[in-house]
Structure formats: structure tokens, C-alpha cells
mmCIF file with all atom_site columns, C-alpha atoms in Angstrom:
data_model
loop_
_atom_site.group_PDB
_atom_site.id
_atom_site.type_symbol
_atom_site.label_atom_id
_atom_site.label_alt_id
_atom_site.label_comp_id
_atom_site.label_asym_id
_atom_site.label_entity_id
_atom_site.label_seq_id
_atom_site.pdbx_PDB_ins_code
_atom_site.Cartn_x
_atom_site.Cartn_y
_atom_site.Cartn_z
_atom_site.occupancy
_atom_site.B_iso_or_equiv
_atom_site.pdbx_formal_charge
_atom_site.auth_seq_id
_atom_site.auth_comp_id
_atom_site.auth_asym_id
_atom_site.auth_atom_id
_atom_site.pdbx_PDB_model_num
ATOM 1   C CA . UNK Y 1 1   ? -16.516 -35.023 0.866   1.00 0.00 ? 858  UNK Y CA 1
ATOM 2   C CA . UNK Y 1 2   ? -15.686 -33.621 4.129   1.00 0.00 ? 859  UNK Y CA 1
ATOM 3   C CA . UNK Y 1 3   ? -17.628 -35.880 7.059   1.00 0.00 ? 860  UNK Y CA 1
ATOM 4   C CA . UNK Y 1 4   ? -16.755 -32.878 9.244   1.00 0.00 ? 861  UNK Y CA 1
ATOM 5   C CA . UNK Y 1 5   ? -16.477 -29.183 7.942   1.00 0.00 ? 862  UNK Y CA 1
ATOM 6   C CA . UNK Y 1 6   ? -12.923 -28.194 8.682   1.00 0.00 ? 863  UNK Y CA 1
ATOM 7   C CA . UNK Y 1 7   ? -13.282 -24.869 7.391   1.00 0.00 ? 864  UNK Y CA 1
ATOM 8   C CA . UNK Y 1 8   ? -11.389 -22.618 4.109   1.00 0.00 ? 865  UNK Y CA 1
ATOM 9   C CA . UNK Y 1 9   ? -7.803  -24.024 5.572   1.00 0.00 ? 866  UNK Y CA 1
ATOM 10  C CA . UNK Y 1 10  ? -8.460  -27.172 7.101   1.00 0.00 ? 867  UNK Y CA 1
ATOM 11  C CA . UNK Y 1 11  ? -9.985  -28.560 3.813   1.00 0.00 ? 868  UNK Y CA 1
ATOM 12  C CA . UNK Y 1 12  ? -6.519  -28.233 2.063   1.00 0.00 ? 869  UNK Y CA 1
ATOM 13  C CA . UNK Y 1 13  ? -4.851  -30.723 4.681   1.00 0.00 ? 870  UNK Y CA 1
ATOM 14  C CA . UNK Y 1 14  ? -7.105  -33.447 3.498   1.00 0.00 ? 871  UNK Y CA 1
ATOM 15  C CA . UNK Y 1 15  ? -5.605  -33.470 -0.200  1.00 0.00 ? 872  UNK Y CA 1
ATOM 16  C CA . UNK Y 1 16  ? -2.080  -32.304 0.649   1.00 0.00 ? 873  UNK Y CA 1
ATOM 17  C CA . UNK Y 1 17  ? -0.956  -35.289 -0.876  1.00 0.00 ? 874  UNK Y CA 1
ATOM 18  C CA . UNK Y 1 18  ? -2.427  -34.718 -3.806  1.00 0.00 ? 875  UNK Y CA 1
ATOM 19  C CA . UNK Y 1 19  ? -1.423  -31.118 -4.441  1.00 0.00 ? 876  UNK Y CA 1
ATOM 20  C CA . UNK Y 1 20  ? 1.129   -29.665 -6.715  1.00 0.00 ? 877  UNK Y CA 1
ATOM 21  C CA . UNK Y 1 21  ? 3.613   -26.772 -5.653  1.00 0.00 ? 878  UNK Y CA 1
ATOM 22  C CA . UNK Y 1 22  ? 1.856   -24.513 -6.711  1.00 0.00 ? 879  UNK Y CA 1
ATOM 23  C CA . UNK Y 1 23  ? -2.316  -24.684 -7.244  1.00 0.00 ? 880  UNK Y CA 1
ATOM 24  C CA . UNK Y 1 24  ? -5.577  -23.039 -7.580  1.00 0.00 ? 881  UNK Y CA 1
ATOM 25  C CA . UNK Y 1 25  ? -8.433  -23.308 -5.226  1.00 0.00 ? 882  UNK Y CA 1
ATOM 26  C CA . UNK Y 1 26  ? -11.936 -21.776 -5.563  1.00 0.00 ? 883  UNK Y CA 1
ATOM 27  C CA . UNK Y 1 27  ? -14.846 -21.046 -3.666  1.00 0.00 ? 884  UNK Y CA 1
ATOM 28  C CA . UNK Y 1 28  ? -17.627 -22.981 -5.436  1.00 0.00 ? 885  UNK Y CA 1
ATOM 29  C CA . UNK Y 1 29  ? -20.144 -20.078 -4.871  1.00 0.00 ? 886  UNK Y CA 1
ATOM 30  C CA . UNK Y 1 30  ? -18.760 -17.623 -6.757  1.00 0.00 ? 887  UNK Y CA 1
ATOM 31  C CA . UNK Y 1 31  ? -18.874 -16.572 -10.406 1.00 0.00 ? 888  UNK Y CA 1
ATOM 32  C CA . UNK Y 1 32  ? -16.432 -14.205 -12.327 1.00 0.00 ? 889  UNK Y CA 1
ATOM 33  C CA . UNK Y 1 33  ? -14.524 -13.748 -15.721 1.00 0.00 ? 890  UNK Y CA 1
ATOM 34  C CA . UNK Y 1 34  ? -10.443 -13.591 -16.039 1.00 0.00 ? 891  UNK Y CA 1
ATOM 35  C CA . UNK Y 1 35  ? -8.109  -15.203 -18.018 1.00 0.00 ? 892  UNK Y CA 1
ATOM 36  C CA . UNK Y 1 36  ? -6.616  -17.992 -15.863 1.00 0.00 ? 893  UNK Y CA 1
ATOM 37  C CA . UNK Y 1 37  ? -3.711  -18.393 -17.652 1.00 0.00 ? 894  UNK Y CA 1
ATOM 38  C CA . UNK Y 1 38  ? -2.669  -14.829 -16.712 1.00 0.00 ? 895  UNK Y CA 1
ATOM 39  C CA . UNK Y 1 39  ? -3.185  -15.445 -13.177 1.00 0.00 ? 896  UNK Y CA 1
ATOM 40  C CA . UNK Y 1 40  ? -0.668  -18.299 -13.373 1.00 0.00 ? 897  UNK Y CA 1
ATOM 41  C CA . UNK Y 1 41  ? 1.450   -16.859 -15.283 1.00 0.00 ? 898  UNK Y CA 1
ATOM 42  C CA . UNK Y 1 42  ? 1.721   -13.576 -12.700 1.00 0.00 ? 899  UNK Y CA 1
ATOM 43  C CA . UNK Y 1 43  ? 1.512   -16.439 -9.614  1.00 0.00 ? 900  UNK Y CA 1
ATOM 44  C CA . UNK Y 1 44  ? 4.595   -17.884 -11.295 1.00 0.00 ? 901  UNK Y CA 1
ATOM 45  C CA . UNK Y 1 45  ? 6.783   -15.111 -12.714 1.00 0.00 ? 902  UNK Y CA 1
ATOM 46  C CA . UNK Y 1 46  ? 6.475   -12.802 -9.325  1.00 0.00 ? 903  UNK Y CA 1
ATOM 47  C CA . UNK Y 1 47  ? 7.615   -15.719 -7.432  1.00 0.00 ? 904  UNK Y CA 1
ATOM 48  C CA . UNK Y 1 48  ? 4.729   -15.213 -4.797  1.00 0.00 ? 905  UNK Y CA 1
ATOM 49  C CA . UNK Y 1 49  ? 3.577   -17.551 -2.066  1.00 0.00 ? 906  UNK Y CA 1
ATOM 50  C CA . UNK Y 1 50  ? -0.084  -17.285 -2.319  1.00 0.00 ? 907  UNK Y CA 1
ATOM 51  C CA . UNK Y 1 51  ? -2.193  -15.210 -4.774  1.00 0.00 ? 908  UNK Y CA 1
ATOM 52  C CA . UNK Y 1 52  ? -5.732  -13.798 -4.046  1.00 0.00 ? 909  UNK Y CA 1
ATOM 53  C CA . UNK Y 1 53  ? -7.874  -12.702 -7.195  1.00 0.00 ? 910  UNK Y CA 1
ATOM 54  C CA . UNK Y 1 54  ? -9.229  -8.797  -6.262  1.00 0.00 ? 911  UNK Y CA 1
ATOM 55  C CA . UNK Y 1 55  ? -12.460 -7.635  -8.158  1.00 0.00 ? 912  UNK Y CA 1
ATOM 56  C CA . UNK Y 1 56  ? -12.388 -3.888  -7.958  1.00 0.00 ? 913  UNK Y CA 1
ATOM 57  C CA . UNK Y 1 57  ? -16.353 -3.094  -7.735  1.00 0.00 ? 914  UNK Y CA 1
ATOM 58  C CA . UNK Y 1 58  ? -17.621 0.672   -9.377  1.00 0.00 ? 915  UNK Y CA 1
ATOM 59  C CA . UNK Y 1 59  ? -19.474 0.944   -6.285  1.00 0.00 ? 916  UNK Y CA 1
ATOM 60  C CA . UNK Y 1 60  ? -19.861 0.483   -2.131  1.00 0.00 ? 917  UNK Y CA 1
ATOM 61  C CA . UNK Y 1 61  ? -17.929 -2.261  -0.710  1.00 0.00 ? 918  UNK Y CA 1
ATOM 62  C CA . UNK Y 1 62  ? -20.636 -5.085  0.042   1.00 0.00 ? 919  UNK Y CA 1
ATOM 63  C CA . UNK Y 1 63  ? -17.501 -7.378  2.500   1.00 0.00 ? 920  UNK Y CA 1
ATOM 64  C CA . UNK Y 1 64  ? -14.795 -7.083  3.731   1.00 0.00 ? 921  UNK Y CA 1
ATOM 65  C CA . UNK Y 1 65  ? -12.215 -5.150  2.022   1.00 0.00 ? 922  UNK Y CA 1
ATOM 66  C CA . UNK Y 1 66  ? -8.895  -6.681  1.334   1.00 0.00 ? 923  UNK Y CA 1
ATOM 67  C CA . UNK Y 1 67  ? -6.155  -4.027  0.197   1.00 0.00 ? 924  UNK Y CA 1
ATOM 68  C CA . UNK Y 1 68  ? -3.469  -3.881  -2.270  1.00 0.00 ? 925  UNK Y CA 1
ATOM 69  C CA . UNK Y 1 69  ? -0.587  -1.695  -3.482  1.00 0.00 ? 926  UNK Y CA 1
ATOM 70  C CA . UNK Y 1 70  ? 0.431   -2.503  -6.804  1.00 0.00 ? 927  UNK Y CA 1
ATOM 71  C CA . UNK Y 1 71  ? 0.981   -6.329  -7.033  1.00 0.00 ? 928  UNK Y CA 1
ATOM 72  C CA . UNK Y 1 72  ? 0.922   -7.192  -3.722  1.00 0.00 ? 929  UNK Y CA 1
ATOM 73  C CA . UNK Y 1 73  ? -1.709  -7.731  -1.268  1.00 0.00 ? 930  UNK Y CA 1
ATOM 74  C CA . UNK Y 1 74  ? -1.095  -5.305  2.216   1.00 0.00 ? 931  UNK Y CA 1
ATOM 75  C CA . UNK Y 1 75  ? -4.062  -6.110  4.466   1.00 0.00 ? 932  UNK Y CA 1
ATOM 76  C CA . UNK Y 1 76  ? -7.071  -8.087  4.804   1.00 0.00 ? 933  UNK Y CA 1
ATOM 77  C CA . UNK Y 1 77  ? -10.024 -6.692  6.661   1.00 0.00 ? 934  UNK Y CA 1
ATOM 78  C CA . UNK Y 1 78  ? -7.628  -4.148  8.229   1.00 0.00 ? 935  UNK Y CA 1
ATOM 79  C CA . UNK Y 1 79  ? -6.076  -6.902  10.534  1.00 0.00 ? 936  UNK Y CA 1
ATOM 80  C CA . UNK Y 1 80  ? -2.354  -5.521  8.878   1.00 0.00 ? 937  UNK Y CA 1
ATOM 81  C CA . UNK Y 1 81  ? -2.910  -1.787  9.554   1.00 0.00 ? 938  UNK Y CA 1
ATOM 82  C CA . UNK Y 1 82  ? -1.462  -1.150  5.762   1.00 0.00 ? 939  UNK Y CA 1
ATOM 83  C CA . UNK Y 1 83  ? -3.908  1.209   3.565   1.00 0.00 ? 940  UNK Y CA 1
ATOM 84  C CA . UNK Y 1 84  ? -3.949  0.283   -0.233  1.00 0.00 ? 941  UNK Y CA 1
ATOM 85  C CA . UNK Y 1 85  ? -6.317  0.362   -2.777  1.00 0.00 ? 942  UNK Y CA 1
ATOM 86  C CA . UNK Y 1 86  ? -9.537  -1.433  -1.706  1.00 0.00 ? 943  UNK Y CA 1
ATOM 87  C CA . UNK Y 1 87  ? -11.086 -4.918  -3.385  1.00 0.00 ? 944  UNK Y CA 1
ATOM 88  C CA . UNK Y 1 88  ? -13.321 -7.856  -2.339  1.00 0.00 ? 945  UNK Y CA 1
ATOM 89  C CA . UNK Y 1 89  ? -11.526 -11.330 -2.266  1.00 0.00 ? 946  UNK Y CA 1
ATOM 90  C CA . UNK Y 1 90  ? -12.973 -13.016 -4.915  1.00 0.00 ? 947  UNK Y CA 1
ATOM 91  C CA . UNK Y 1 91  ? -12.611 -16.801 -3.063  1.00 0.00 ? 948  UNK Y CA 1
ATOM 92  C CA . UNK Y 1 92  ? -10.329 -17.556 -6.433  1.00 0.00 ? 949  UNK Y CA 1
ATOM 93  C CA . UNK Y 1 93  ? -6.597  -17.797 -5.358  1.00 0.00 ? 950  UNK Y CA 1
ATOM 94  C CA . UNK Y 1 94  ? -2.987  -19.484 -6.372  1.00 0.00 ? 951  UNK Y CA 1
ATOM 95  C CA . UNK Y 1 95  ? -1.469  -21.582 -3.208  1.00 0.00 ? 952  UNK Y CA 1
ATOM 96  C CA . UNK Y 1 96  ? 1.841   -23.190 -2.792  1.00 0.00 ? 953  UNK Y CA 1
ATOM 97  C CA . UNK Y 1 97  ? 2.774   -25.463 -0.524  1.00 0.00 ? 954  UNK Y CA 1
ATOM 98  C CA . UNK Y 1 98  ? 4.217   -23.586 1.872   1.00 0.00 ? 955  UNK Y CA 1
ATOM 99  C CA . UNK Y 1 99  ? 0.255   -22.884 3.312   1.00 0.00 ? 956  UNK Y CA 1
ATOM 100 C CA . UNK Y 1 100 ? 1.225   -26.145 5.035   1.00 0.00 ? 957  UNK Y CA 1
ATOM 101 C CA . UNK Y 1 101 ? 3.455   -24.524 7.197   1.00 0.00 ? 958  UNK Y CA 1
ATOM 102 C CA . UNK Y 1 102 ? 0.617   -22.553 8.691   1.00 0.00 ? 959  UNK Y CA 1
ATOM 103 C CA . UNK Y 1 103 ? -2.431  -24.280 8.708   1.00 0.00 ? 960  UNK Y CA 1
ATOM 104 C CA . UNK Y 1 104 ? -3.323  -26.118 11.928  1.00 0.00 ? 961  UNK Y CA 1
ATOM 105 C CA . UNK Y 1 105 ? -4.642  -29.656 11.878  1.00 0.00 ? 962  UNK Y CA 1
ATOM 106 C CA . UNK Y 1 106 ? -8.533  -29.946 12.086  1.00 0.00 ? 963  UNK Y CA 1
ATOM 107 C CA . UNK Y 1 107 ? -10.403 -26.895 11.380  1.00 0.00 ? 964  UNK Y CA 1
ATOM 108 C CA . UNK Y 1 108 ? -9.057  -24.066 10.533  1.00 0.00 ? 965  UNK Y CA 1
ATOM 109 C CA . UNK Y 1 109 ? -9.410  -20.868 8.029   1.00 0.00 ? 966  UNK Y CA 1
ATOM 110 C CA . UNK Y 1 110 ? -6.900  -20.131 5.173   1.00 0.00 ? 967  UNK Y CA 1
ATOM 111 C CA . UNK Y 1 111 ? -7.231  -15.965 6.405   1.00 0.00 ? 968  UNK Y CA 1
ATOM 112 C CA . UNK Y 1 112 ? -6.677  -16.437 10.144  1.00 0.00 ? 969  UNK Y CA 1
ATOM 113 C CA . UNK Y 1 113 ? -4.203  -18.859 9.763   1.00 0.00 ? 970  UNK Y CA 1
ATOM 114 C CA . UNK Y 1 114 ? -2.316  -18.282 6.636   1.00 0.00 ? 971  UNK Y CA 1
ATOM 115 C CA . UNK Y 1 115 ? -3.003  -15.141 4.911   1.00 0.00 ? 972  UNK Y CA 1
ATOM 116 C CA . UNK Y 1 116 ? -2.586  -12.982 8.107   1.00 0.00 ? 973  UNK Y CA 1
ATOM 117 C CA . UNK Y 1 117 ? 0.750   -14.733 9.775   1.00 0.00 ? 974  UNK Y CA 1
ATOM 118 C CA . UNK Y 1 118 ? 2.196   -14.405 6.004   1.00 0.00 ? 975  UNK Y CA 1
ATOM 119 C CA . UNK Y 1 119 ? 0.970   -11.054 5.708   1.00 0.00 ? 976  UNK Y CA 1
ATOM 120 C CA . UNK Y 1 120 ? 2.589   -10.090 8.872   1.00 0.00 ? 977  UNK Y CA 1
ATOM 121 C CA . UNK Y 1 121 ? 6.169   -11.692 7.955   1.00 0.00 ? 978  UNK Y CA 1
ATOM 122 C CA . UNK Y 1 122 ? 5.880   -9.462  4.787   1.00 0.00 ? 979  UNK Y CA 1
ATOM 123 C CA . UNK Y 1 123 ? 6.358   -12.420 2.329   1.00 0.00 ? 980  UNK Y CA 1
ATOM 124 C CA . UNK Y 1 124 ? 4.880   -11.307 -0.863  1.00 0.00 ? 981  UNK Y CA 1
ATOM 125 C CA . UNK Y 1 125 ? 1.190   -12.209 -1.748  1.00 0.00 ? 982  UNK Y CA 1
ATOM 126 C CA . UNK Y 1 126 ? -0.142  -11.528 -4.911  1.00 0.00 ? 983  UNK Y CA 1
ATOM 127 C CA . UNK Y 1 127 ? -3.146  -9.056  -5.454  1.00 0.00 ? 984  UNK Y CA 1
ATOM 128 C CA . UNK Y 1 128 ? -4.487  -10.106 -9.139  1.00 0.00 ? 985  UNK Y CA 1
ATOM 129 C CA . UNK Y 1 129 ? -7.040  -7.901  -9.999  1.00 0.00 ? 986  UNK Y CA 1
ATOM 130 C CA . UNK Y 1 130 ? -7.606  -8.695  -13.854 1.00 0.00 ? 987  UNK Y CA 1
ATOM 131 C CA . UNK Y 1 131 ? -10.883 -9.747  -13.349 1.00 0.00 ? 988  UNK Y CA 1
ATOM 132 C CA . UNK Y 1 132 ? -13.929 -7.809  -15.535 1.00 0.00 ? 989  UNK Y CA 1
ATOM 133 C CA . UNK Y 1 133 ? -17.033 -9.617  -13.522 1.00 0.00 ? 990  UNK Y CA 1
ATOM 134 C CA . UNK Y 1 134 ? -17.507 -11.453 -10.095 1.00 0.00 ? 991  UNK Y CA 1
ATOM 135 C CA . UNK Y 1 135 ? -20.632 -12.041 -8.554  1.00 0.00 ? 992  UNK Y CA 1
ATOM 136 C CA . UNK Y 1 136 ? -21.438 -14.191 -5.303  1.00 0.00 ? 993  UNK Y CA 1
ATOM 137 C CA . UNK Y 1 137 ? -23.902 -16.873 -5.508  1.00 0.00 ? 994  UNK Y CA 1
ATOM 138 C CA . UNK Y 1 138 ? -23.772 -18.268 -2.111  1.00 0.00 ? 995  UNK Y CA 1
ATOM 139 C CA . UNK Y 1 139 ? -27.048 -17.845 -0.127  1.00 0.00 ? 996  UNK Y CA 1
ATOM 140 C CA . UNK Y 1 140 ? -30.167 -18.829 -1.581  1.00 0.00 ? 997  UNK Y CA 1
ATOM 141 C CA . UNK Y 1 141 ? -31.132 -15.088 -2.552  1.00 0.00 ? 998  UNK Y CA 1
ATOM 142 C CA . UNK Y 1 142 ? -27.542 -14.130 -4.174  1.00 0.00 ? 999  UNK Y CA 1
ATOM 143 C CA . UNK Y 1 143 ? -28.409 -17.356 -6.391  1.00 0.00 ? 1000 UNK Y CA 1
ATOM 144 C CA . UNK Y 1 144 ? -31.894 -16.241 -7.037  1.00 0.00 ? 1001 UNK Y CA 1
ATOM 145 C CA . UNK Y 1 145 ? -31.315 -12.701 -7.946  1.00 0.00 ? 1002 UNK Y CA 1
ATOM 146 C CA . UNK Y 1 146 ? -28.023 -13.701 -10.336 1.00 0.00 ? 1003 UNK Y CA 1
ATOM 147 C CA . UNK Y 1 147 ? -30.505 -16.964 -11.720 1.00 0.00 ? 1004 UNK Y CA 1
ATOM 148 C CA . UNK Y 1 148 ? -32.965 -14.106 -12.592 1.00 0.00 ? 1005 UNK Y CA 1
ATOM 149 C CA . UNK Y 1 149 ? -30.713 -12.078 -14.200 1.00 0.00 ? 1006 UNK Y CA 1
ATOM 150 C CA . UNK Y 1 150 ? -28.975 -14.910 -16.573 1.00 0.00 ? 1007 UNK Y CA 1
ATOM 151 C CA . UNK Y 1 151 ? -32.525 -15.590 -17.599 1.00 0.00 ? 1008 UNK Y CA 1
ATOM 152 C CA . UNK Y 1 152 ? -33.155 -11.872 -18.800 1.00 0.00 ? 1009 UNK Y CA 1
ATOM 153 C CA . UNK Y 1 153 ? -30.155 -12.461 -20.918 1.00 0.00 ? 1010 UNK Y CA 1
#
């Protein structure tokens, strides 16, 4: 347990040690269905260094859009400047290592201080978009409204 938020990146410096090459890492407010052995399996065979998990909603984007073209992630929040087809980070992603390259010590956030430099370097990020549900649980309404709907069910 963090004794002092350090923020999406700075969290991953605490367990560096413990991390493989390659691993996932998940918001814990978030909810969605994909087959997790597919993600790895495209992490792995693509050779990327990071991969973010896209849900493609019907509708109006409710965040920030990240954009893709193909396989690869292009921009985040249009930060880049790259058009592509338009998602919502889903807080589910593949990490290697290498995010230790970027992240600063103390607190810091895995977009700002990883996604964009890599973005910007044109490494390849993967955009996995396989998923068929994602829903975000993480204020106190979200988690009401989805609780009321699993108890419909």
C-alpha cells in the first residue's frame, strides 16, 4: 500500500523489482470482457513496448480519446497530432520494462511520462481493441448505476 500516492507511473517504481519483462497492470475501477490470453499473445508476437486495451464505444466519447491506426496506438488525447480511429483507454495495458527508462522517481503518471515521450520517438505501442464490454466503476455514482444494473440481471 502506497503511504504516499505516487500516481499511474510512480506506483510501478515501487515493485520494479518484482516485475517481469513484460506485465499487465490494471486500473482496479474498471470492468470489461476480453480474452487475456490474446492480448498477450498480440503484446508478445508484435514485439511492442507497451500495450493499451481500446474499447471502441457505439456512441459519444465520454474521456479522452486515445487514437489508433491499425495495431498501433498514434495519439493520446491529441498530445501527438496523429488522427486514427478513436477509443477510450480502458486502464488495462501490457508493460515492459523499458517504462523504467521514463518514469521519474516519486510521483509521476504512466501518460505524461511514458506513453507520450514513447509515442513521440515512434516506438510501436500496441492498440488492442478486442474487447466486447468495459464499463468504469470509479466514482461512487459509476459504481451505483453499474451495481444497479448487475442486480436487474
Amino acid at each position: 500500500i502506497e503511504e504516499e500516492l505516487l500516481g499511474t507511473g510512480g506506483a510501478y517504481l515501487a515493485f520494479r523489482e518484482k516485475l517481469q519483462d513484460h506485465f499487465f497492470a490494471i486500473n482496479c475501477d474498471v470492468r470489461m470482457d476480453l480474452d487475456l490470453n490474446k492480448l498477450a499473445d498480440f503484446h508478445q508476437v508484435n514485439h511492442f513496448t507497451a500495450t493499451m486495451v481500446i474499447f471502441k464505444p457505439d456512441g459519444e466519447l465520454k474521456y479522452s480519446p486515445v487514437e489508433f491506426n491499425g495495431e498501433l496506438l498514434v495519439d493520446i488525447a491529441g498530445k501527438i497530432g496523429t488522427a486514427g480511429n478513436k477509443g477510450v483507454f480502458t486502464g488495462l495495458q501490457v508493460l515492459s520494462r523499458e517504462i523504467f527508462y521514463y518514469l521519474p522517481a516519486g510521483v509521476s503518471s504512466i501518460i505524461s511520462s511514458f506513453y507520450l515521450p514513447v509515442l513521440k520517438e515512434e516506438k510501436k505501442i500496441g492498440a488492442f481493441t478486442q474487447v466486447s464490454s468495459w464499463i468504469d466503476v470509479g466514482t461512487k455514482e459509476l459504481f451505483e448505476n453499474y451495481h444497479s444494473m448487475i442486480r436487474k440481471d
